[in-house]
Short mmCIF file of C-alpha atoms in Angstrom, two decimals:
data_model
loop_
_atom_site.label_atom_id
_atom_site.label_comp_id
_atom_site.label_asym_id
_atom_site.label_seq_id
_atom_site.Cartn_x
_atom_site.Cartn_y
_atom_site.Cartn_z
CA MET A 202 -11.38 -9.33 -2.76
CA ASN A 203 -14.25 -8.87 -5.37
CA ALA A 204 -12.35 -6.59 -7.71
CA GLN A 205 -12.36 -7.35 -11.28
CA PRO A 206 -9.32 -7.06 -13.30
CA PRO A 207 -9.00 -3.18 -14.23
CA SER A 208 -9.21 -2.58 -18.14
CA PHE A 209 -6.28 -0.08 -18.78
CA SER A 210 -7.39 1.08 -22.04
CA ARG A 211 -4.04 2.48 -22.62
CA ARG A 212 -2.07 -0.66 -22.13
CA SER A 213 0.60 -0.30 -24.63
CA LEU A 214 1.40 3.28 -23.54
CA LEU A 215 1.41 2.32 -19.73
CA ARG A 216 3.61 -1.04 -20.27
CA ALA A 217 6.18 1.35 -21.94
CA THR A 218 6.77 2.84 -18.66
CA ALA A 219 7.36 -0.48 -16.83
CA VAL A 220 10.03 -0.46 -14.30
CA ALA A 221 13.64 -1.54 -15.16
CA ALA A 222 15.01 -4.41 -12.75
CA PHE A 223 17.06 -2.78 -10.08
CA ALA A 224 20.43 -4.25 -9.38
CA VAL A 225 22.19 -3.59 -6.25
CA SER A 226 25.86 -2.83 -6.67
CA GLY A 227 27.00 -3.62 -3.29
CA SER A 228 28.80 -0.25 -2.99
CA GLY A 229 26.94 0.78 0.29
CA LEU A 230 23.75 1.93 1.04
CA LEU A 231 23.65 5.44 -0.27
CA ALA A 232 25.16 4.27 -3.54
CA ALA A 233 22.47 1.49 -3.75
CA CYS A 234 19.75 4.26 -3.49
CA ALA A 235 21.59 6.79 -5.82
CA SER A 236 21.84 4.12 -8.54
CA ALA A 237 18.03 4.21 -8.69
CA ASP A 238 18.37 7.25 -10.86
CA GLY A 239 18.78 4.99 -14.00
CA ASP A 240 15.44 3.36 -13.93
CA ALA A 241 11.84 4.47 -14.22
CA GLU A 242 12.47 7.35 -11.94
CA SER A 243 13.95 9.41 -14.42
CA GLY A 244 10.46 11.25 -14.90
CA SER A 245 10.12 11.91 -10.98
CA ALA A 246 10.63 15.06 -9.31
CA LYS A 247 14.56 14.86 -8.44
CA GLY A 248 16.83 16.43 -5.94
CA LYS A 249 20.27 16.03 -4.42
CA VAL A 250 21.05 12.52 -2.79
CA SER A 251 22.44 12.83 0.45
CA ALA A 252 22.96 10.41 3.64
CA THR A 253 19.55 12.07 4.90
CA ASN A 254 17.92 12.18 1.46
CA PRO A 255 19.00 8.53 0.01
CA PHE A 256 16.43 8.79 -3.13
CA GLY A 257 17.45 12.34 -3.85
CA ILE A 258 13.91 13.75 -3.69
CA ASP A 259 13.09 17.40 -4.67
CA GLU A 260 12.38 18.70 -1.34
CA SER A 261 9.70 20.78 -2.49
CA ALA A 262 7.86 18.49 -4.72
CA ALA A 263 4.32 17.99 -3.69
CA LEU A 264 3.34 14.62 -2.48
CA ASP A 265 -0.09 12.91 -3.28
CA VAL A 266 -0.84 10.46 -0.83
CA VAL A 267 -4.15 8.18 -0.93
CA VAL A 268 -4.91 5.95 2.12
CA PHE A 269 -7.62 3.32 2.49
CA LYS A 270 -9.88 4.61 5.28
CA GLY A 271 -11.08 1.28 6.63
CA GLY A 272 -10.29 -0.80 9.95
CA TYR A 273 -7.38 1.16 10.95
CA SER A 274 -8.91 4.62 9.66
CA ASP A 275 -6.21 7.11 8.12
CA GLU A 276 -5.22 8.87 11.07
CA TYR A 277 -2.00 7.21 11.38
CA ALA A 278 -1.02 8.28 7.72
CA ARG A 279 -1.62 11.66 8.72
CA PHE A 280 0.90 11.55 11.48
CA ASP A 281 3.28 9.82 9.03
CA GLU A 282 2.46 13.09 6.95
CA LYS A 283 3.45 15.45 9.46
CA LEU A 284 6.97 13.56 9.84
CA TYR A 285 7.41 13.78 6.29
CA SER A 286 6.55 17.74 6.40
CA LYS A 287 8.74 18.11 9.40
CA LYS A 288 11.57 16.72 7.20
CA TYR A 289 10.59 18.51 4.01
CA PRO A 290 8.63 21.68 5.06
CA LYS A 291 8.43 23.15 1.61
CA ALA A 292 6.88 20.12 0.24
CA LYS A 293 2.73 20.35 0.09
CA ILE A 294 1.12 16.87 0.96
CA SER A 295 -2.24 16.25 -0.56
CA HIS A 296 -4.23 13.46 1.74
CA SER A 297 -7.03 11.51 0.62
CA GLY A 298 -8.55 8.70 2.78
CA ILE A 299 -10.95 6.65 0.72
CA THR A 300 -12.60 3.25 0.54
CA GLU A 301 -13.36 2.75 -3.34
CA ILE A 302 -9.75 2.17 -4.37
CA GLN A 303 -10.30 0.90 -7.70
CA THR A 304 -13.28 2.89 -8.36
CA GLU A 305 -11.48 6.28 -7.78
CA LEU A 306 -8.05 5.34 -8.88
CA GLN A 307 -8.59 3.25 -11.88
CA PRO A 308 -9.24 6.40 -13.97
CA ARG A 309 -6.02 7.91 -12.55
CA PHE A 310 -3.77 5.12 -13.63
CA VAL A 311 -5.54 4.98 -17.18
CA ALA A 312 -4.92 8.90 -17.49
CA GLY A 313 -1.29 8.43 -16.62
CA ASP A 314 -2.12 10.41 -13.33
CA PRO A 315 -1.57 8.26 -10.31
CA PRO A 316 -0.87 9.47 -6.79
CA ASP A 317 2.58 9.08 -5.58
CA VAL A 318 1.93 6.51 -2.91
CA ILE A 319 -1.34 4.36 -2.52
CA ASP A 320 -2.39 2.17 0.21
CA ASN A 321 -4.01 -0.36 -2.07
CA SER A 322 -6.33 -2.26 0.62
CA GLY A 323 -9.83 -2.92 1.09
CA ALA A 324 -12.61 -4.81 -0.57
CA LYS A 325 -12.47 -2.44 -3.47
CA LYS A 326 -8.80 -2.60 -3.90
CA ILE A 327 -6.94 -3.12 -7.33
CA ALA A 328 -5.57 -6.59 -7.59
CA MET A 329 -1.88 -6.60 -7.21
CA GLY A 330 -1.27 -9.05 -9.70
CA THR A 331 -3.20 -7.03 -12.40
CA LEU A 332 -0.97 -3.86 -11.38
CA VAL A 333 2.13 -5.66 -11.65
CA ALA A 334 1.28 -7.56 -14.90
CA GLU A 335 0.57 -3.90 -16.34
CA GLY A 336 3.70 -2.47 -15.38
CA GLN A 337 1.98 -0.08 -13.18
CA LEU A 338 4.20 -0.18 -10.17
CA ALA A 339 7.68 0.96 -9.11
CA GLU A 340 9.79 -1.94 -7.71
CA LEU A 341 10.91 -1.12 -4.26
CA ALA A 342 14.41 -2.92 -3.97
CA ASP A 343 16.18 0.60 -3.67
CA LEU A 344 13.56 1.17 -0.69
CA LEU A 345 14.80 -2.10 0.97
CA LYS A 346 18.54 -1.28 0.70
CA ALA A 347 18.28 2.28 1.77
CA PRO A 348 19.33 3.21 5.23
CA SER A 349 16.83 2.97 8.14
CA VAL A 350 15.49 6.48 9.32
CA ASP A 351 16.37 5.32 12.75
CA ASP A 352 19.95 3.90 12.05
CA PRO A 353 21.89 4.81 9.12
CA ASP A 354 24.05 1.46 9.31
CA THR A 355 21.03 -0.64 9.10
CA THR A 356 19.07 -0.96 5.88
CA VAL A 357 15.41 -0.68 5.84
CA GLU A 358 14.94 -4.58 4.88
CA ASP A 359 16.83 -5.45 8.08
CA THR A 360 14.17 -3.67 10.28
CA LEU A 361 11.38 -5.79 9.03
CA LEU A 362 9.76 -8.96 10.27
CA PRO A 363 10.76 -11.96 8.13
CA SER A 364 8.79 -13.25 5.22
CA THR A 365 6.38 -10.22 5.50
CA LEU A 366 7.56 -9.09 2.05
CA ASP A 367 6.47 -12.54 0.50
CA VAL A 368 2.83 -11.50 -0.38
CA THR A 369 4.23 -8.30 -2.30
CA THR A 370 7.04 -10.38 -4.07
CA PHE A 371 6.53 -11.19 -7.82
CA ASP A 372 9.09 -13.25 -9.58
CA GLY A 373 11.57 -12.07 -7.09
CA LYS A 374 10.84 -8.49 -7.09
CA VAL A 375 9.28 -6.83 -4.26
CA MET A 376 6.44 -4.46 -5.74
CA GLY A 377 4.60 -3.36 -2.85
CA LEU A 378 5.07 -2.65 1.05
CA PRO A 379 2.59 -4.33 3.53
CA TYR A 380 3.04 -2.42 6.40
CA VAL A 381 0.39 -4.32 8.71
CA PHE A 382 1.24 -7.65 10.37
CA THR A 383 -2.32 -9.26 10.58
CA VAL A 384 -3.00 -12.76 12.31
CA ASN A 385 -6.27 -14.39 11.52
CA GLY A 386 -8.72 -16.34 13.54
CA PHE A 387 -11.39 -16.55 15.73
CA TRP A 388 -12.53 -13.80 18.09
CA TYR A 389 -14.75 -13.80 21.34
CA SER A 390 -15.52 -12.18 24.48
CA GLN A 391 -13.52 -13.65 27.59
CA THR A 392 -16.22 -12.10 29.73
CA LEU A 393 -19.08 -14.35 27.92
CA PHE A 394 -16.87 -17.31 28.06
CA ASP A 395 -16.11 -16.69 31.88
CA LYS A 396 -19.87 -16.46 32.23
CA HIS A 397 -20.59 -19.62 30.87
CA GLY A 398 -17.40 -21.48 31.93
CA TRP A 399 -16.51 -22.00 28.14
CA THR A 400 -12.49 -22.23 26.99
CA TRP A 401 -10.93 -21.85 23.78
CA PRO A 402 -10.74 -25.60 22.51
CA THR A 403 -7.13 -27.31 20.90
CA THR A 404 -9.17 -29.41 18.35
CA TRP A 405 -11.83 -28.97 15.65
CA ASP A 406 -13.90 -31.50 17.54
CA GLY A 407 -13.60 -29.39 20.69
CA LEU A 408 -14.83 -26.35 18.73
CA THR A 409 -17.92 -28.07 17.28
CA GLU A 410 -18.84 -29.21 20.99
CA LEU A 411 -18.38 -25.68 22.10
CA ALA A 412 -20.44 -24.48 19.39
CA ALA A 413 -23.43 -26.98 20.54
CA LYS A 414 -22.97 -25.55 24.02
CA ILE A 415 -23.13 -22.07 22.84
CA LYS A 416 -26.25 -22.96 20.67
CA LYS A 417 -27.74 -24.35 23.60
CA ALA A 418 -27.58 -21.23 25.71
CA GLY A 419 -29.50 -19.45 23.17
CA ILE A 420 -26.54 -17.64 21.24
CA ALA A 421 -25.54 -18.35 17.61
CA PRO A 422 -22.10 -19.80 17.73
CA PHE A 423 -21.00 -18.00 14.48
CA ALA A 424 -21.86 -14.87 12.30
CA TYR A 425 -20.29 -14.02 9.07
CA GLY A 426 -20.69 -11.05 6.45
CA GLY A 427 -22.51 -12.98 3.71
CA THR A 428 -23.06 -9.85 1.29
CA THR A 429 -19.37 -8.34 1.52
CA ALA A 430 -17.31 -10.69 3.26
CA PRO A 431 -18.02 -14.43 3.23
CA ASP A 432 -14.37 -15.15 2.13
CA TYR A 433 -13.41 -14.11 5.86
CA PHE A 434 -14.56 -17.96 6.58
CA PHE A 435 -12.18 -19.10 3.85
CA SER A 436 -9.31 -18.52 6.14
CA PRO A 437 -10.39 -21.24 8.68
CA LEU A 438 -10.69 -23.61 5.89
CA MET A 439 -7.20 -23.05 4.64
CA ALA A 440 -5.89 -22.93 8.19
CA LEU A 441 -7.59 -26.42 8.84
CA ALA A 442 -5.97 -27.77 5.55
CA ALA A 443 -2.41 -26.21 6.43
CA LYS A 444 -2.58 -27.58 9.75
CA GLN A 445 -3.45 -31.17 8.47
CA GLY A 446 -1.40 -31.40 5.49
CA GLY A 447 1.44 -28.63 5.78
CA VAL A 448 2.31 -25.58 3.78
CA ASP A 449 2.77 -27.46 0.43
CA VAL A 450 -1.18 -28.17 0.38
CA ILE A 451 -1.70 -24.36 0.05
CA LYS A 452 1.24 -23.73 -1.87
CA ALA A 453 0.06 -26.17 -4.61
CA ILE A 454 -3.37 -24.02 -4.65
CA ASP A 455 -1.41 -21.17 -5.23
CA ASN A 456 0.46 -22.52 -8.10
CA LEU A 457 -2.63 -23.43 -9.82
CA GLU A 458 -1.56 -27.14 -9.50
CA ALA A 459 -3.85 -29.80 -11.06
CA LYS A 460 -5.92 -31.35 -8.68
CA ALA A 461 -4.73 -29.04 -5.82
CA TRP A 462 -8.25 -28.37 -4.34
CA GLN A 463 -8.89 -32.16 -4.46
CA ALA A 464 -6.01 -32.83 -2.03
CA GLU A 465 -7.36 -34.73 1.11
CA PRO A 466 -6.49 -32.20 3.70
CA VAL A 467 -8.58 -29.52 1.55
CA LYS A 468 -11.31 -31.79 1.10
CA ALA A 469 -11.66 -32.55 5.18
CA ALA A 470 -11.23 -28.95 5.78
CA ALA A 471 -14.01 -27.88 3.40
CA GLU A 472 -16.25 -30.76 4.89
CA ALA A 473 -15.40 -29.08 8.40
CA ILE A 474 -16.73 -25.89 7.53
CA ALA A 475 -19.77 -27.24 5.64
CA GLY A 476 -20.58 -29.02 8.80
CA LEU A 477 -20.73 -25.91 10.55
CA ALA A 478 -23.71 -24.58 8.05
CA SER A 479 -25.60 -28.20 8.29
CA SER A 480 -25.47 -27.96 12.16
CA GLY A 481 -27.16 -24.45 12.06
CA TYR A 482 -24.13 -22.95 13.78
CA PHE A 483 -24.52 -19.63 11.85
CA LEU A 484 -26.51 -16.54 13.03
CA LYS A 485 -29.73 -16.50 11.11
CA GLY A 486 -29.69 -13.80 8.32
CA SER A 487 -25.95 -13.91 8.39
CA GLU A 488 -26.18 -14.48 4.40
CA GLY A 489 -27.93 -10.99 4.06
CA LEU A 490 -25.39 -9.10 6.53
CA ASP A 491 -22.51 -7.11 5.53
CA HIS A 492 -19.50 -7.47 7.59
CA THR A 493 -19.95 -4.56 9.63
CA GLN A 494 -23.67 -5.62 10.28
CA ALA A 495 -22.31 -9.12 11.27
CA GLN A 496 -19.70 -7.95 13.27
CA THR A 497 -21.94 -5.53 15.34
CA ALA A 498 -24.08 -8.22 15.88
CA TRP A 499 -21.04 -10.37 17.45
CA VAL A 500 -20.23 -7.52 19.70
CA GLN A 501 -23.73 -7.12 20.68
CA GLY A 502 -23.47 -10.82 21.90
CA LYS A 503 -25.94 -12.22 19.31
CA ALA A 504 -23.09 -14.53 18.18
CA ALA A 505 -20.19 -15.89 20.22
CA LEU A 506 -17.64 -16.27 17.59
CA TYR A 507 -16.44 -14.18 14.58
CA HIS A 508 -13.49 -14.80 12.52
CA ALA A 509 -11.51 -11.93 10.97
CA GLY A 510 -8.36 -10.50 11.17
CA SER A 511 -6.53 -8.69 14.16
CA TYR A 512 -7.54 -5.41 12.80
CA VAL A 513 -11.19 -6.25 14.30
CA GLU A 514 -10.70 -4.58 17.45
CA ASN A 515 -9.90 -1.36 15.95
CA GLU A 516 -12.68 -1.70 13.52
CA MET A 517 -15.37 -2.23 16.07
CA LYS A 518 -14.07 -0.11 19.17
CA ALA A 519 -16.64 2.76 18.78
CA ILE A 520 -19.63 0.04 19.70
CA THR A 521 -17.92 -2.43 21.37
CA PRO A 522 -19.19 -2.48 25.26
CA ASP A 523 -17.39 -1.91 27.98
CA GLY A 524 -15.87 -4.99 29.66
CA PHE A 525 -16.29 -7.08 26.63
CA ASP A 526 -12.56 -8.25 26.81
CA MET A 527 -11.98 -9.04 23.38
CA VAL A 528 -9.56 -12.11 22.68
CA PHE A 529 -8.21 -14.00 20.02
CA GLY A 530 -8.45 -17.87 19.45
CA PRO A 531 -6.31 -19.86 16.66
CA VAL A 532 -8.16 -22.21 14.54
CA PRO A 533 -8.20 -25.56 16.22
CA PRO A 534 -6.75 -28.25 14.10
CA LEU A 535 -8.76 -31.26 12.67
CA THR A 536 -6.72 -33.76 14.44
CA ALA A 537 -3.90 -33.66 17.22
CA ASP A 538 -1.16 -35.22 14.64
CA GLY A 539 -1.43 -32.92 11.94
CA ALA A 540 1.66 -31.58 10.10
CA LEU A 541 1.46 -28.16 11.92
CA PRO A 542 1.13 -27.57 15.58
CA GLN A 543 -2.18 -26.50 17.14
CA SER A 544 -0.47 -22.93 17.69
CA ALA A 545 0.26 -22.10 13.90
CA LEU A 546 -1.19 -19.13 12.38
CA HIS A 547 -2.54 -17.65 9.29
CA ALA A 548 -0.48 -14.50 9.45
CA VAL A 549 -0.54 -12.01 6.63
CA ALA A 550 1.30 -8.91 6.23
CA GLY A 551 -1.49 -6.54 4.75
CA GLU A 552 -2.37 -2.80 4.17
CA ILE A 553 -0.25 -3.04 1.06
CA PHE A 554 1.24 0.47 -0.04
CA VAL A 555 2.37 0.78 -3.55
CA VAL A 556 4.44 3.45 -5.55
CA PRO A 557 3.10 3.91 -9.12
CA ALA A 558 5.90 3.72 -11.65
CA LYS A 559 4.44 6.91 -13.27
CA ALA A 560 3.94 8.80 -10.07
CA LYS A 561 5.11 12.51 -10.31
CA ASN A 562 7.06 12.38 -7.01
CA LEU A 563 8.05 8.69 -7.25
CA ARG A 564 11.12 9.36 -5.09
CA GLY A 565 9.10 11.09 -2.58
CA GLY A 566 6.57 8.01 -2.58
CA LYS A 567 9.47 5.83 -1.36
CA GLU A 568 10.77 8.32 1.16
CA PHE A 569 7.07 8.42 2.73
CA LEU A 570 7.31 4.60 2.96
CA ARG A 571 10.58 5.01 4.51
CA ILE A 572 9.49 7.06 7.01
CA MET A 573 6.50 5.02 7.84
CA LEU A 574 9.07 2.07 8.57
CA SER A 575 10.65 4.27 11.45
CA LYS A 576 10.14 3.16 14.98
CA GLU A 577 8.20 6.78 15.63
CA ALA A 578 5.67 5.79 13.17
CA ALA A 579 5.31 2.40 13.62
CA SER A 580 4.97 2.68 17.32
CA ASN A 581 2.17 5.51 16.76
CA PHE A 582 0.44 3.13 14.56
CA THR A 583 0.27 0.33 17.06
CA GLU A 584 -0.79 2.74 19.90
CA THR A 585 -3.57 4.04 17.78
CA THR A 586 -4.57 1.04 16.15
CA HIS A 587 -3.84 -1.76 18.67
CA ALA A 588 -2.34 -3.85 15.73
CA LEU A 589 1.35 -4.75 14.79
CA THR A 590 3.27 -3.45 11.85
CA ILE A 591 5.86 -5.49 10.20
CA VAL A 592 8.69 -3.28 11.92
CA LYS A 593 10.48 -5.52 14.47
CA GLY A 594 10.37 -4.76 18.01
CA ALA A 595 8.46 -1.41 17.30
CA THR A 596 6.39 -1.69 20.43
CA GLY A 597 7.76 -4.58 22.32
CA ASP A 598 5.48 -6.80 24.08
CA ASN A 599 3.58 -3.98 25.58
CA ASP A 600 -0.28 -4.93 25.23
CA LEU A 601 -1.35 -1.13 25.81
CA GLY A 602 -3.99 -2.60 28.24
CA SER A 603 -5.87 -4.29 25.49
CA THR A 604 -6.89 -8.04 25.91
CA ALA A 605 -7.15 -8.16 22.06
CA LEU A 606 -3.57 -7.11 21.43
CA GLY A 607 -2.27 -9.00 24.25
CA SER A 608 -3.85 -12.02 23.12
CA VAL A 609 -2.31 -11.55 19.48
CA LEU A 610 1.10 -11.20 21.14
CA LYS A 611 0.71 -14.63 22.96
CA ALA A 612 -0.49 -16.47 20.01
CA VAL A 613 2.42 -14.83 17.83
CA THR A 614 5.03 -15.74 20.37
CA ALA A 615 3.47 -19.49 20.56
CA ALA A 616 3.42 -19.67 16.77
CA GLY A 617 7.19 -19.07 16.54
CA ASP A 618 7.86 -19.52 12.96
CA ASP A 619 4.75 -21.49 12.18
CA LEU A 620 3.09 -19.06 10.20
CA PHE A 621 1.52 -19.49 6.71
CA ASN A 622 -0.50 -17.57 4.20
CA TYR A 623 -1.76 -18.09 0.87
CA ARG A 624 -1.35 -15.67 -2.22
CA PHE A 625 -3.75 -16.67 -5.23
CA MET A 626 -6.46 -14.27 -4.11
CA SER A 627 -4.15 -11.21 -4.91
CA TRP A 628 -2.64 -12.65 -7.79
CA TYR A 629 -5.64 -13.94 -9.98
CA ALA A 630 -8.71 -11.45 -9.34
CA ASP A 631 -11.08 -13.66 -11.17
CA LEU A 632 -10.05 -16.77 -9.02
CA ALA A 633 -10.80 -14.39 -5.84
CA THR A 634 -14.19 -13.69 -7.24
CA THR A 635 -15.14 -17.44 -7.81
CA LEU A 636 -13.93 -18.11 -4.38
CA LYS A 637 -15.86 -15.53 -2.80
CA SER A 638 -19.23 -16.44 -4.41
CA GLU A 639 -18.68 -20.19 -3.78
CA VAL A 640 -17.93 -19.61 0.09
CA ALA A 641 -21.10 -17.90 0.27
CA ASN A 642 -22.91 -20.68 -1.20
CA LEU A 643 -20.89 -23.23 1.07
CA LEU A 644 -22.12 -21.23 4.39
CA ALA A 645 -25.60 -20.80 3.07
CA GLY A 646 -25.83 -24.45 2.29
CA ARG A 647 -26.67 -24.11 -1.22
CA ILE A 648 -23.58 -26.44 -2.16
CA ASP A 649 -21.65 -29.05 -0.21
CA ALA A 650 -17.95 -29.48 0.15
CA ALA A 651 -17.54 -31.63 -3.17
CA GLU A 652 -19.07 -29.28 -5.39
CA PHE A 653 -17.46 -26.19 -3.94
CA LEU A 654 -13.96 -27.81 -4.41
CA SER A 655 -14.88 -28.87 -8.07
CA THR A 656 -15.80 -25.32 -9.16
CA MET A 657 -12.87 -23.74 -7.40
CA GLN A 658 -10.70 -26.65 -9.25
CA ALA A 659 -12.41 -25.95 -12.78
CA LYS A 660 -11.75 -21.81 -12.13
CA ALA A 661 -8.14 -22.75 -11.36
CA ASP A 662 -7.63 -24.96 -14.02
CA ASP A 663 -9.08 -22.37 -16.61
CA ILE A 664 -6.68 -19.57 -15.42
CA ALA A 665 -3.90 -22.04 -15.47
CA ALA A 666 -4.66 -22.81 -19.34
CA ASP A 667 -5.23 -19.40 -20.23
CA PRO A 668 -2.00 -17.82 -22.01
CA SER A 669 -3.33 -14.34 -21.50
CA ILE A 670 -3.01 -14.36 -17.59
CA THR A 671 0.30 -13.73 -16.28
CA LYS A 672 1.14 -16.58 -13.74
CA PHE A 673 3.32 -16.43 -10.39
CA LYS A 674 5.06 -19.15 -8.59
CA ILE A 675 6.16 -19.60 -4.92
#
């Protein structure tokens, strides 16, 4: 989230390789994929199109895979690479599991030598808006129209959960594949709650009353990673605003509308978060912790609640004590009569994979993604990480013996269609950077809600008025 817009010094050259719009003729799945030959894939290794090779990849072409080695590790990708090798045994696969995506890959983009497929994730990812604006990515329309690995009569698109591609859709074009379905909320130890007779509240007032009880018990109610991820605590702020005022409140922020940050639901939400700081509900020293240190303090029982995505179980599994019984709690609404129900969730399809427009084996990169969306690959991901993918029904309602996964499955079922997300952080890197620093100031008590909102509105207005920045709309 703190990535600065990369400076691609060979901008004009890179723009010359921008992907042409892809139009599906409607003459069948295989034909839809074969028609991709006329686009920017012309420079990619090419083989013969067939029913089992819908992109016409060169079966002996090497495949260069780079995966963000974060909360989900990269072992699942190695499993997927074995599936690729099983189908294309002549292809040599290069695998890199890294954390500094922008630092390590920006030079390769500038040199015109990007990998064939990238998991562009983590705090040091490259902003999607920048990559799209620079014409660095291949559009994935042909992947979505391709037959799925599991059923040749079903398109890849029809195997995916609804709305999961919204986050990577720019002006109607899908430019990336978000692989993991993540819900965001508060996490706690059911064992700790049972010990003290605490229950998960259904209103924000109930949460602050619970925080007071936790503090009285000698435990910090909340922890956060102030040096690397203070913006984790922006998710509950937006959840409060959306549940109070509806999804149009956050759409207005995404669309850089005037006074969007001054809307009453956003003001109320920011004041609620500021109230946690003024009440002394954060673990002392959180400001100087990174997110891993904060999460460690939480599983050690120094804090009772931690706000994060559903990746947190896997990220902390090495040190989470036996019997911790990690469970998920949705952000309680400000009032009982808000626009969205208490069960509504901030859900986002993340861990975004992209295929660079100048990849040497662009077709192979898309085929790798098609294999990742098979039920075998998706099931393996959930079994190894206890996190859901965007593939419908890949693991059913099996919680795999995990209290965390079980609580997420229940929350997703309860939410139904009441899912929401915001996109401005992936569209506008400068705005995301400002947000991160201002949330840190808000949580540390250096600024109040009014100053936080006025600073964010001013930055959004600057971006809206800057003709050099490509704008996106929902």
